[in-house]
PDB file of C-alpha atoms in Angstrom:
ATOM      1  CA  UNK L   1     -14.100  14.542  -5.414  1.00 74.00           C
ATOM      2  CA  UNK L   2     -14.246  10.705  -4.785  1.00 73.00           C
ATOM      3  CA  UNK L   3     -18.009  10.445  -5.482  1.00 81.00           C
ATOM      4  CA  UNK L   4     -17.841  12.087  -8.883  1.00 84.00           C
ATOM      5  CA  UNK L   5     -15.367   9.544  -9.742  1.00 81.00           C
ATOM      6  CA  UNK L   6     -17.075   6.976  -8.539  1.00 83.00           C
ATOM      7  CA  UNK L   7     -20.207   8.097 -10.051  1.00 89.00           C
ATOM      8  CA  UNK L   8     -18.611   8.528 -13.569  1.00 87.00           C
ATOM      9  CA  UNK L   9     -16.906   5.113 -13.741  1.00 85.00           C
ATOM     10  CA  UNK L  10     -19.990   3.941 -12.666  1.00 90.00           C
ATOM     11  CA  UNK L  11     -21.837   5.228 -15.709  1.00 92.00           C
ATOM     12  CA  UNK L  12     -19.083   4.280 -18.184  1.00 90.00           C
ATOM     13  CA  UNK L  13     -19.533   0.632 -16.613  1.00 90.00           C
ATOM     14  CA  UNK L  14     -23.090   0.906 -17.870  1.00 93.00           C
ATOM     15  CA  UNK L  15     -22.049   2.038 -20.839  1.00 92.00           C
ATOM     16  CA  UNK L  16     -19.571  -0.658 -21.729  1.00 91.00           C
ATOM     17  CA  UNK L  17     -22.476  -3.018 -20.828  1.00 92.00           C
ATOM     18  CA  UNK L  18     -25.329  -1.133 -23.374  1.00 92.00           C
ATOM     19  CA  UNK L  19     -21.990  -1.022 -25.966  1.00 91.00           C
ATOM     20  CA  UNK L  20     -21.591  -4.700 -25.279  1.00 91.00           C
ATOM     21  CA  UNK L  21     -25.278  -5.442 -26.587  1.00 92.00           C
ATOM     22  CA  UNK L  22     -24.989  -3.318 -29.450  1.00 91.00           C
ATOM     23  CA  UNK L  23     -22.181  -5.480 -31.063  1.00 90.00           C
ATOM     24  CA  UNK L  24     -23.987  -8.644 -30.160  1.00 91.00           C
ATOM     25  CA  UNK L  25     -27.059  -7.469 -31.666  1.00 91.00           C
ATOM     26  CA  UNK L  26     -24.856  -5.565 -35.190  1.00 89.00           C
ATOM     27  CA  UNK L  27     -23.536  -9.394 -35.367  1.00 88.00           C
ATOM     28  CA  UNK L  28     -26.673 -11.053 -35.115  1.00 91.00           C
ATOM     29  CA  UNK L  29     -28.731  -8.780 -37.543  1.00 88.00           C
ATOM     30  CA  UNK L  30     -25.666  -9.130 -39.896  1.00 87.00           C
ATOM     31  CA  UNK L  31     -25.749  -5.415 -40.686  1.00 86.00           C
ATOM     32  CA  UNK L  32     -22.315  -4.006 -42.156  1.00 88.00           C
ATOM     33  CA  UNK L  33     -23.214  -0.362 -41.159  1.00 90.00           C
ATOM     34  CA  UNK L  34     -24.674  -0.985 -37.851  1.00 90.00           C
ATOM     35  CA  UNK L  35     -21.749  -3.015 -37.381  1.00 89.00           C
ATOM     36  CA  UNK L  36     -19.180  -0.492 -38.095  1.00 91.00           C
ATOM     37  CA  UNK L  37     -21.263   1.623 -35.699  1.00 92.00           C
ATOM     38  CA  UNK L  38     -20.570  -0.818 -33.415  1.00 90.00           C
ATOM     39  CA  UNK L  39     -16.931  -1.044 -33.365  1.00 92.00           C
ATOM     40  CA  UNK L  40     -16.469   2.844 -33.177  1.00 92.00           C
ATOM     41  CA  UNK L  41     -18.790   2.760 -30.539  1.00 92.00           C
ATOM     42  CA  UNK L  42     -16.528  -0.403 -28.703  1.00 92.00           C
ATOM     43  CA  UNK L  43     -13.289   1.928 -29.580  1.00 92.00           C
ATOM     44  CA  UNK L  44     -14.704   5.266 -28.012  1.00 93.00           C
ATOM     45  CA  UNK L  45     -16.085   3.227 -24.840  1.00 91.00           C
ATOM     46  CA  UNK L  46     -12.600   1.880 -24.409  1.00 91.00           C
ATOM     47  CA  UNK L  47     -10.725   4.826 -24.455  1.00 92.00           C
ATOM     48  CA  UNK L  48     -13.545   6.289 -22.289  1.00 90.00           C
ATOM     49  CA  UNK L  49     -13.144   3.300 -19.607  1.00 88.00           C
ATOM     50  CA  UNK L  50      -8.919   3.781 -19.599  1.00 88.00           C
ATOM     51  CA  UNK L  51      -9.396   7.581 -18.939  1.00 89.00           C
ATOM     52  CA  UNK L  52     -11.648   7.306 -16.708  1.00 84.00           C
ATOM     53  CA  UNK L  53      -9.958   4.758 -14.388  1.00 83.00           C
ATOM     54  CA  UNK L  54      -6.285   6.684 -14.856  1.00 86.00           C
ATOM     55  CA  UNK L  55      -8.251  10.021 -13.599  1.00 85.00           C
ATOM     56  CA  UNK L  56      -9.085   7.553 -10.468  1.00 84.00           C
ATOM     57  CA  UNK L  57      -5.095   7.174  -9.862  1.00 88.00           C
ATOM     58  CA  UNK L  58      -2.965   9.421  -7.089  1.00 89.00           C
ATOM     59  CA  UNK L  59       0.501   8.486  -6.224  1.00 93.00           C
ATOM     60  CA  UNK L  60       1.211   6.758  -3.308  1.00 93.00           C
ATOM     61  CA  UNK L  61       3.641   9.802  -2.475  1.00 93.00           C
ATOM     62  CA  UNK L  62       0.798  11.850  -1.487  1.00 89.00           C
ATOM     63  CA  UNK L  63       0.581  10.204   2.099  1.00 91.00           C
ATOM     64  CA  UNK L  64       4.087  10.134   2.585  1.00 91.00           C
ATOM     65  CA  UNK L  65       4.791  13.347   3.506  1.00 87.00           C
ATOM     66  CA  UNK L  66       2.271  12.694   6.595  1.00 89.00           C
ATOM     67  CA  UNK L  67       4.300   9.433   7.872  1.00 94.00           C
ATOM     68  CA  UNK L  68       7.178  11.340   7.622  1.00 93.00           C
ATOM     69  CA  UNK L  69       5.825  13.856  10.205  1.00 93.00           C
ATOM     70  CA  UNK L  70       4.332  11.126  12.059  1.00 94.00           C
ATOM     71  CA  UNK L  71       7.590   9.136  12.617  1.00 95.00           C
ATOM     72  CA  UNK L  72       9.175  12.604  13.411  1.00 94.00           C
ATOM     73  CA  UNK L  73       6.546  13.485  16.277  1.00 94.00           C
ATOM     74  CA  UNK L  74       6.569  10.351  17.468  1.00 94.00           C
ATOM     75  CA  UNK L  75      10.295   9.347  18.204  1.00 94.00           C
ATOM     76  CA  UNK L  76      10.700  13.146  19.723  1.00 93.00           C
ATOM     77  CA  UNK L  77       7.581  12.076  22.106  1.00 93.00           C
ATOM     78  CA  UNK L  78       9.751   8.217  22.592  1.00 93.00           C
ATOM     79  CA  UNK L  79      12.829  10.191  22.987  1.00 93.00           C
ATOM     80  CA  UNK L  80      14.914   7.852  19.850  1.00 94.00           C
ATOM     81  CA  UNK L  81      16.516   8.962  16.892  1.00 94.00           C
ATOM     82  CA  UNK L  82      15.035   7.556  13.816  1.00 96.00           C
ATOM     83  CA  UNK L  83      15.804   7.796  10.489  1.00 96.00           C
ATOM     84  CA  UNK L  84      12.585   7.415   7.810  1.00 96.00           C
ATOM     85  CA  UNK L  85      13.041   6.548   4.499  1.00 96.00           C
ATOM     86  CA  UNK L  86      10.726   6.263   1.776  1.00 96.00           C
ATOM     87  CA  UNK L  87      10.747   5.078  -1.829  1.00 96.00           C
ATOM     88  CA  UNK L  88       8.704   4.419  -4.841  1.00 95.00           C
ATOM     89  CA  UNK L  89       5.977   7.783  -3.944  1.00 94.00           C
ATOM     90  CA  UNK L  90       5.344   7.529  -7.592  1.00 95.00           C
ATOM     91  CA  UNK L  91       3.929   4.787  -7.516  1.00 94.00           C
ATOM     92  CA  UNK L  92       0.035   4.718  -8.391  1.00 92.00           C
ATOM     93  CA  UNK L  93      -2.629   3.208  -6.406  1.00 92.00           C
ATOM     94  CA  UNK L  94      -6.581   3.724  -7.022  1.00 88.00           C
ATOM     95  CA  UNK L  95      -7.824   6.840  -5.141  1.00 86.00           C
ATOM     96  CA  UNK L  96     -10.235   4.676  -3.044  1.00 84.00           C
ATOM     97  CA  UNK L  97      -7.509   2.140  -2.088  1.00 90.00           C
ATOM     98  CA  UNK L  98      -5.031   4.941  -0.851  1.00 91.00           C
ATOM     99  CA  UNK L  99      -7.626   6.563   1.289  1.00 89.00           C
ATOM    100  CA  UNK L 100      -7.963   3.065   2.435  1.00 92.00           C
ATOM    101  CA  UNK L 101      -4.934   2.213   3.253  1.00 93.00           C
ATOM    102  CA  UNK L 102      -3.730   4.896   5.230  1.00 93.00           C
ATOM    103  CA  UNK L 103      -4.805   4.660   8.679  1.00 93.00           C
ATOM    104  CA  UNK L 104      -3.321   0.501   8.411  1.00 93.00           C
ATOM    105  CA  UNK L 105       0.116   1.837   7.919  1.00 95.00           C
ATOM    106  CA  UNK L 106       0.029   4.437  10.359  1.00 94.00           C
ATOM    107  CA  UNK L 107      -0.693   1.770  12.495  1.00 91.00           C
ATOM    108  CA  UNK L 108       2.200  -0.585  11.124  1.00 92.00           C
ATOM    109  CA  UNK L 109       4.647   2.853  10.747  1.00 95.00           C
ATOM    110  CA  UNK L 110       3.613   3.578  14.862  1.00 94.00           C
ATOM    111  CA  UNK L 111       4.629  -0.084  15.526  1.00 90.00           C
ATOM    112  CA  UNK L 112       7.509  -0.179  14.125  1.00 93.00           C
ATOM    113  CA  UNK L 113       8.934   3.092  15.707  1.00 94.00           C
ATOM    114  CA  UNK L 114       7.273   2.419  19.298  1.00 91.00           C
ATOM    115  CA  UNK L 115       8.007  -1.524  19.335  1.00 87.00           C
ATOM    116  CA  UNK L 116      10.571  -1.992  16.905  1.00 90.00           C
ATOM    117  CA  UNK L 117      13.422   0.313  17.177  1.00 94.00           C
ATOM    118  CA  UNK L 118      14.671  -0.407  20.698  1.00 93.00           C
ATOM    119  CA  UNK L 119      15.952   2.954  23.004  1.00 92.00           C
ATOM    120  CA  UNK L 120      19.067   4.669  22.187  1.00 92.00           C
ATOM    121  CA  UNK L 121      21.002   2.636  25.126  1.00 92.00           C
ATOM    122  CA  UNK L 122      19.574  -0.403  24.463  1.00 92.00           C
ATOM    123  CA  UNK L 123      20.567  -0.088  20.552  1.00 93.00           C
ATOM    124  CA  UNK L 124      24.507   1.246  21.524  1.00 93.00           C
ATOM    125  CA  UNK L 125      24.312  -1.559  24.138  1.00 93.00           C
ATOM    126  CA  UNK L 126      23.773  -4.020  21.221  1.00 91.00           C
ATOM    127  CA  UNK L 127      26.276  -2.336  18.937  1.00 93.00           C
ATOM    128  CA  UNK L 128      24.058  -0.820  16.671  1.00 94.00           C
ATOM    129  CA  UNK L 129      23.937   2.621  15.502  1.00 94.00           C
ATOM    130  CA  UNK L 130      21.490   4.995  18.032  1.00 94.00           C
ATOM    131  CA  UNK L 131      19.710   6.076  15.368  1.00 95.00           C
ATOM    132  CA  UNK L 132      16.880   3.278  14.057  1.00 95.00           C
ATOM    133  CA  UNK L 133      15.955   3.129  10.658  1.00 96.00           C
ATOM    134  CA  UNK L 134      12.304   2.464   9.067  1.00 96.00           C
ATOM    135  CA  UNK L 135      12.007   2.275   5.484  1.00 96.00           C
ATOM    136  CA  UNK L 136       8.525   2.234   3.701  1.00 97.00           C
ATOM    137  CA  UNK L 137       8.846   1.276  -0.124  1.00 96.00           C
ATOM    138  CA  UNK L 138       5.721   0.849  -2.595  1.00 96.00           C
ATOM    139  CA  UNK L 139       6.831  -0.871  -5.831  1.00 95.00           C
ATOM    140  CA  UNK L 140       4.846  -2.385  -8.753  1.00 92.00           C
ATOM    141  CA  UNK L 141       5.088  -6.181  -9.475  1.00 91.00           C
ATOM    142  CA  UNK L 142       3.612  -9.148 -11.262  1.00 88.00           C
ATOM    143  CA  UNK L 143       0.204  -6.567 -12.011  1.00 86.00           C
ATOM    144  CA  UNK L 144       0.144  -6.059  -8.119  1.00 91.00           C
ATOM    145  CA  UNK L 145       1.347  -3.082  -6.357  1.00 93.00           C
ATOM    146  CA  UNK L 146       3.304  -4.109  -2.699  1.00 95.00           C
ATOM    147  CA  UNK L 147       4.527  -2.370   0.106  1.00 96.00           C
ATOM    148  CA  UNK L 148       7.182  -2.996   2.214  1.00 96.00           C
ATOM    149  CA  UNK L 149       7.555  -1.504   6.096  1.00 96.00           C
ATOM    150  CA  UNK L 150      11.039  -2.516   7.152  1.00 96.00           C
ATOM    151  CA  UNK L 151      13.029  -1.584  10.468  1.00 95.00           C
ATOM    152  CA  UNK L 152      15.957  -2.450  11.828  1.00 95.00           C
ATOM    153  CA  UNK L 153      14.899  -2.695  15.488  1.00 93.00           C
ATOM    154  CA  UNK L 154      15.475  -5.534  17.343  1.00 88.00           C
ATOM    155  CA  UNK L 155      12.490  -7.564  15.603  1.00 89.00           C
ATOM    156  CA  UNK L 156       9.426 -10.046  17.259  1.00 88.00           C
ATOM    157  CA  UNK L 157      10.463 -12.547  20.228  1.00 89.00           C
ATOM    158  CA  UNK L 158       8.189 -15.320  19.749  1.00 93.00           C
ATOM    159  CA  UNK L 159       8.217 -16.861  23.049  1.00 92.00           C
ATOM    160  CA  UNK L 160       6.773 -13.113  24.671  1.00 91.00           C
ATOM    161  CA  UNK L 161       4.692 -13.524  22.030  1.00 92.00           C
ATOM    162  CA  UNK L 162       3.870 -17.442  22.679  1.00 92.00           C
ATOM    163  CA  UNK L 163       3.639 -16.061  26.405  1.00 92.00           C
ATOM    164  CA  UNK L 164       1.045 -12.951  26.154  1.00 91.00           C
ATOM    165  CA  UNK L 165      -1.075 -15.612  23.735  1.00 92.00           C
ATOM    166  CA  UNK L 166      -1.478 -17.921  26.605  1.00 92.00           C
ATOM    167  CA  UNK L 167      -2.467 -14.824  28.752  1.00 90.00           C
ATOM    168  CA  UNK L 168      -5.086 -13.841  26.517  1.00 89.00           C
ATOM    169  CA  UNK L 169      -6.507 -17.222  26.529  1.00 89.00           C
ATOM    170  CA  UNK L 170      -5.429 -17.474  22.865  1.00 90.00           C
ATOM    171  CA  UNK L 171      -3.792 -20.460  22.857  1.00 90.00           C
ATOM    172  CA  UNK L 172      -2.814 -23.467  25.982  1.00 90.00           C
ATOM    173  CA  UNK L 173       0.215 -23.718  27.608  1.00 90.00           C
ATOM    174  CA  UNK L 174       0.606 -27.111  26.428  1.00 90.00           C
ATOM    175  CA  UNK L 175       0.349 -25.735  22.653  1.00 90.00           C
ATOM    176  CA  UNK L 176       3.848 -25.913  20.643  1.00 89.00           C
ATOM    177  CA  UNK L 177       4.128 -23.555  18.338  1.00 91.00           C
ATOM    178  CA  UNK L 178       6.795 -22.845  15.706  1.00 93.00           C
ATOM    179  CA  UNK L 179       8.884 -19.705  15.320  1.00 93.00           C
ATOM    180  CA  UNK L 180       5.975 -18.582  12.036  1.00 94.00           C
ATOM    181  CA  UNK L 181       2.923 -19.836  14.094  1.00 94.00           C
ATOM    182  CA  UNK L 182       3.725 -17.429  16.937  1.00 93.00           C
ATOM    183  CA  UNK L 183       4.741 -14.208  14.895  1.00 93.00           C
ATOM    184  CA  UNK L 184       1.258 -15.209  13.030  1.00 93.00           C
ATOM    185  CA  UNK L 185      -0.513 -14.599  16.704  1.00 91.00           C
ATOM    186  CA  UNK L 186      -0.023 -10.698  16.176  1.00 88.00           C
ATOM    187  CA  UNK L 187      -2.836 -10.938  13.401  1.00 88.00           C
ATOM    188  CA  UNK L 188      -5.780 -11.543  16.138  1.00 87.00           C
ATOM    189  CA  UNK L 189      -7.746  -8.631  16.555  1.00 82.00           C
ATOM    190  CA  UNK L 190      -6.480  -6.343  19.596  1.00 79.00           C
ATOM    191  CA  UNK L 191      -3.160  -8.318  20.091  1.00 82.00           C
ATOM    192  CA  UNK L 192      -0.301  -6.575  21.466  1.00 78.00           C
ATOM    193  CA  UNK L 193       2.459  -6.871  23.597  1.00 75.00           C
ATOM    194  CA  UNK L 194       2.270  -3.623  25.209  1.00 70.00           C
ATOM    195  CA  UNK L 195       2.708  -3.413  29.237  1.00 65.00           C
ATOM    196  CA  UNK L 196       0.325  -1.038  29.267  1.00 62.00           C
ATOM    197  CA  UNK L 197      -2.030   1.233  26.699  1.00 59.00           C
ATOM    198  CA  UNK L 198      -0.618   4.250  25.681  1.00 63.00           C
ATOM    199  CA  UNK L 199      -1.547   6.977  22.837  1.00 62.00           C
ATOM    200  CA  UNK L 200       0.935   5.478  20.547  1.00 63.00           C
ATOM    201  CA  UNK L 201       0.042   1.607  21.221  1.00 60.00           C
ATOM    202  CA  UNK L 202      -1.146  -1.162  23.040  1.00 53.00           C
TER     203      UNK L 202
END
Protein backbone atom coordinates (compact mmCIF):
# COMPACT_ATOMS: atom_id res chain seq x y z
CA UNK A 1 0.00 0.00 0.00
CA UNK A 2 1.14 3.61 -0.90
CA UNK A 3 1.43 4.74 2.76
CA UNK A 4 3.73 1.92 3.80
CA UNK A 5 5.92 3.01 1.09
CA UNK A 6 5.80 6.24 1.82
CA UNK A 7 6.27 5.65 5.40
CA UNK A 8 9.38 3.39 4.84
CA UNK A 9 11.27 5.74 2.49
CA UNK A 10 10.47 8.14 4.87
CA UNK A 11 12.37 6.41 7.64
CA UNK A 12 15.32 5.39 5.43
CA UNK A 13 15.51 9.30 4.63
CA UNK A 14 16.07 9.68 8.35
CA UNK A 15 18.32 7.21 8.35
CA UNK A 16 20.61 8.41 5.61
CA UNK A 17 20.52 11.72 7.59
CA UNK A 18 21.60 9.98 11.33
CA UNK A 19 24.24 7.81 8.83
CA UNK A 20 25.33 11.14 7.44
CA UNK A 21 26.38 12.42 11.07
CA UNK A 22 28.00 9.36 11.98
CA UNK A 23 30.73 9.72 9.22
CA UNK A 24 31.13 13.37 9.98
CA UNK A 25 31.58 12.72 13.51
CA UNK A 26 34.11 9.00 12.73
CA UNK A 27 36.14 11.83 10.64
CA UNK A 28 36.29 14.34 13.16
CA UNK A 29 37.18 12.06 16.21
CA UNK A 30 39.78 10.48 13.81
CA UNK A 31 38.81 6.98 14.94
CA UNK A 32 39.89 4.11 12.38
CA UNK A 33 37.27 1.63 13.83
CA UNK A 34 34.44 3.93 14.26
CA UNK A 35 35.28 4.96 10.92
CA UNK A 36 35.09 1.69 9.25
CA UNK A 37 31.77 1.46 11.12
CA UNK A 38 30.92 4.26 9.35
CA UNK A 39 31.41 3.33 5.86
CA UNK A 40 29.56 -0.10 6.27
CA UNK A 41 26.99 1.74 7.80
CA UNK A 42 27.04 4.49 4.49
CA UNK A 43 27.16 1.12 2.19
CA UNK A 44 24.11 -0.71 3.91
CA UNK A 45 22.05 2.74 3.98
CA UNK A 46 22.68 2.98 0.28
CA UNK A 47 21.63 -0.17 -0.80
CA UNK A 48 18.72 0.30 1.67
CA UNK A 49 17.72 3.82 -0.05
CA UNK A 50 18.00 2.09 -3.92
CA UNK A 51 15.66 -0.79 -2.76
CA UNK A 52 13.54 1.03 -1.24
CA UNK A 53 12.82 3.62 -3.98
CA UNK A 54 12.81 0.62 -6.88
CA UNK A 55 9.97 -1.15 -4.57
CA UNK A 56 8.20 2.48 -5.11
CA UNK A 57 8.31 1.80 -9.10
CA UNK A 58 5.10 0.28 -11.27
CA UNK A 59 5.16 0.35 -14.96
CA UNK A 60 3.43 2.77 -16.73
CA UNK A 61 1.62 -0.29 -18.52
CA UNK A 62 -0.51 -0.79 -15.61
CA UNK A 63 -2.97 2.12 -16.66
CA UNK A 64 -2.96 1.27 -20.10
CA UNK A 65 -5.13 -1.36 -20.24
CA UNK A 66 -7.87 1.21 -18.77
CA UNK A 67 -7.30 3.90 -21.74
CA UNK A 68 -7.60 1.25 -23.95
CA UNK A 69 -11.17 0.52 -22.72
CA UNK A 70 -11.77 4.08 -22.40
CA UNK A 71 -10.99 5.00 -26.06
CA UNK A 72 -13.05 1.82 -26.95
CA UNK A 73 -16.30 3.01 -24.96
CA UNK A 74 -15.95 6.18 -25.99
CA UNK A 75 -15.71 6.17 -29.92
CA UNK A 76 -18.71 3.36 -29.79
CA UNK A 77 -20.71 6.20 -27.68
CA UNK A 78 -19.16 9.05 -30.73
CA UNK A 79 -20.03 6.54 -33.27
CA UNK A 80 -15.95 6.67 -35.01
CA UNK A 81 -13.64 4.04 -35.55
CA UNK A 82 -10.46 4.51 -33.73
CA UNK A 83 -7.53 2.75 -33.59
CA UNK A 84 -5.36 3.03 -30.00
CA UNK A 85 -1.99 2.33 -29.82
CA UNK A 86 0.28 2.22 -27.05
CA UNK A 87 4.01 1.82 -26.47
CA UNK A 88 6.73 1.84 -23.96
CA UNK A 89 4.11 0.14 -20.83
CA UNK A 90 7.38 -0.88 -19.41
CA UNK A 91 8.37 1.96 -18.73
CA UNK A 92 8.71 2.89 -14.86
CA UNK A 93 7.31 5.81 -13.18
CA UNK A 94 7.16 6.36 -9.19
CA UNK A 95 3.95 4.80 -7.76
CA UNK A 96 2.77 8.25 -6.49
CA UNK A 97 3.38 9.97 -9.88
CA UNK A 98 1.33 7.26 -11.87
CA UNK A 99 -1.60 7.51 -9.57
CA UNK A 100 -1.09 11.09 -10.33
CA UNK A 101 -1.08 11.20 -13.58
CA UNK A 102 -3.89 9.29 -14.58
CA UNK A 103 -6.97 11.19 -14.46
CA UNK A 104 -4.69 14.21 -16.75
CA UNK A 105 -4.45 11.79 -19.56
CA UNK A 106 -7.78 10.53 -19.47
CA UNK A 107 -8.57 13.90 -19.92
CA UNK A 108 -5.95 14.49 -22.86
CA UNK A 109 -6.87 10.61 -24.28
CA UNK A 110 -10.96 11.93 -24.14
CA UNK A 111 -9.79 15.04 -26.10
CA UNK A 112 -8.17 13.67 -28.50
CA UNK A 113 -10.86 11.02 -29.47
CA UNK A 114 -13.94 13.53 -28.93
CA UNK A 115 -12.12 16.73 -30.54
CA UNK A 116 -9.45 15.37 -32.47
CA UNK A 117 -10.39 12.59 -34.70
CA UNK A 118 -13.04 14.21 -36.89
CA UNK A 119 -16.43 11.82 -37.88
CA UNK A 120 -16.11 9.04 -40.23
CA UNK A 121 -17.57 11.35 -43.23
CA UNK A 122 -15.80 14.16 -42.43
CA UNK A 123 -12.35 12.04 -42.34
CA UNK A 124 -13.34 10.03 -45.98
CA UNK A 125 -14.43 13.55 -47.08
CA UNK A 126 -10.81 14.70 -46.43
CA UNK A 127 -9.24 11.56 -47.85
CA UNK A 128 -8.17 10.05 -44.86
CA UNK A 129 -8.69 6.65 -43.67
CA UNK A 130 -12.28 6.36 -41.43
CA UNK A 131 -10.62 4.93 -38.85
CA UNK A 132 -8.54 7.72 -36.51
CA UNK A 133 -5.57 6.80 -34.85
CA UNK A 134 -4.29 7.89 -31.18
CA UNK A 135 -1.07 6.73 -30.07
CA UNK A 136 0.11 7.15 -26.37
CA UNK A 137 3.97 6.37 -25.96
CA UNK A 138 5.98 6.74 -22.52
CA UNK A 139 9.75 6.61 -23.17
CA UNK A 140 12.78 7.38 -20.94
CA UNK A 141 15.15 10.30 -21.87
CA UNK A 142 17.89 12.63 -20.73
CA UNK A 143 16.99 11.17 -16.74
CA UNK A 144 13.31 12.28 -17.51
CA UNK A 145 10.56 10.03 -18.39
CA UNK A 146 8.01 11.74 -21.36
CA UNK A 147 4.89 10.96 -22.79
CA UNK A 148 3.61 11.51 -25.95
CA UNK A 149 -0.45 11.63 -26.90
CA UNK A 150 -0.52 11.83 -30.67
CA UNK A 151 -3.64 11.71 -33.13
CA UNK A 152 -4.11 12.08 -36.42
CA UNK A 153 -7.37 14.07 -36.37
CA UNK A 154 -7.68 17.07 -38.02
CA UNK A 155 -5.58 19.07 -35.25
CA UNK A 156 -6.30 22.83 -33.34
CA UNK A 157 -7.69 25.84 -35.61
CA UNK A 158 -6.29 28.75 -33.99
CA UNK A 159 -8.53 31.38 -35.17
CA UNK A 160 -11.81 29.23 -33.34
CA UNK A 161 -9.54 29.20 -30.83
CA UNK A 162 -8.46 33.09 -31.12
CA UNK A 163 -12.40 33.44 -31.49
CA UNK A 164 -13.88 31.47 -28.27
CA UNK A 165 -10.80 33.48 -26.29
CA UNK A 166 -12.36 36.73 -27.14
CA UNK A 167 -15.76 35.21 -26.02
CA UNK A 168 -14.53 34.30 -22.78
CA UNK A 169 -13.20 37.67 -22.22
CA UNK A 170 -9.71 36.10 -22.41
CA UNK A 171 -8.17 38.17 -24.64
CA UNK A 172 -9.48 41.69 -27.01
CA UNK A 173 -10.45 41.60 -30.32
CA UNK A 174 -7.84 43.95 -31.18
CA UNK A 175 -5.14 41.35 -29.71
CA UNK A 176 -2.86 39.62 -32.56
CA UNK A 177 -1.84 36.58 -31.72
CA UNK A 178 0.49 34.10 -33.43
CA UNK A 179 -0.32 30.58 -34.58
CA UNK A 180 1.74 29.22 -30.78
CA UNK A 181 0.11 32.07 -28.70
CA UNK A 182 -3.39 30.86 -29.59
CA UNK A 183 -2.90 26.96 -29.31
CA UNK A 184 -1.21 28.18 -25.80
CA UNK A 185 -4.95 29.65 -24.88
CA UNK A 186 -6.17 25.92 -24.32
CA UNK A 187 -3.94 25.91 -21.05
CA UNK A 188 -6.44 28.44 -19.08
CA UNK A 189 -8.35 26.70 -16.66
CA UNK A 190 -11.92 25.53 -18.06
CA UNK A 191 -11.08 26.39 -21.76
CA UNK A 192 -12.74 24.53 -24.39
CA UNK A 193 -14.17 24.76 -27.58
CA UNK A 194 -17.07 22.65 -27.04
CA UNK A 195 -20.68 23.92 -28.38
CA UNK A 196 -22.06 22.63 -25.60
CA UNK A 197 -21.08 20.39 -22.23
CA UNK A 198 -21.36 16.94 -22.62
CA UNK A 199 -20.17 13.75 -20.43
CA UNK A 200 -17.17 13.37 -22.56
CA UNK A 201 -16.14 17.26 -22.77
CA UNK A 202 -16.66 20.74 -22.73
Amino acid sequence: ESHKLDHMVDLVGELVTVQSSLTQLAARQKNMELQQVAEQVERLTTELRENAMSIRMVQIGTIFTNFKRLVRDLSNQLDKKVNFQTFGGETELDKTIVEQIKDPLIHIIRNSVDHGIESRQRRIENSKDEEGTVHLKAFHSGGYVNIEIIDDGGGMNPEKLRQKAIEKGLISEQDKLTDKQCFELIFHSGFSTAGQVTNVSG
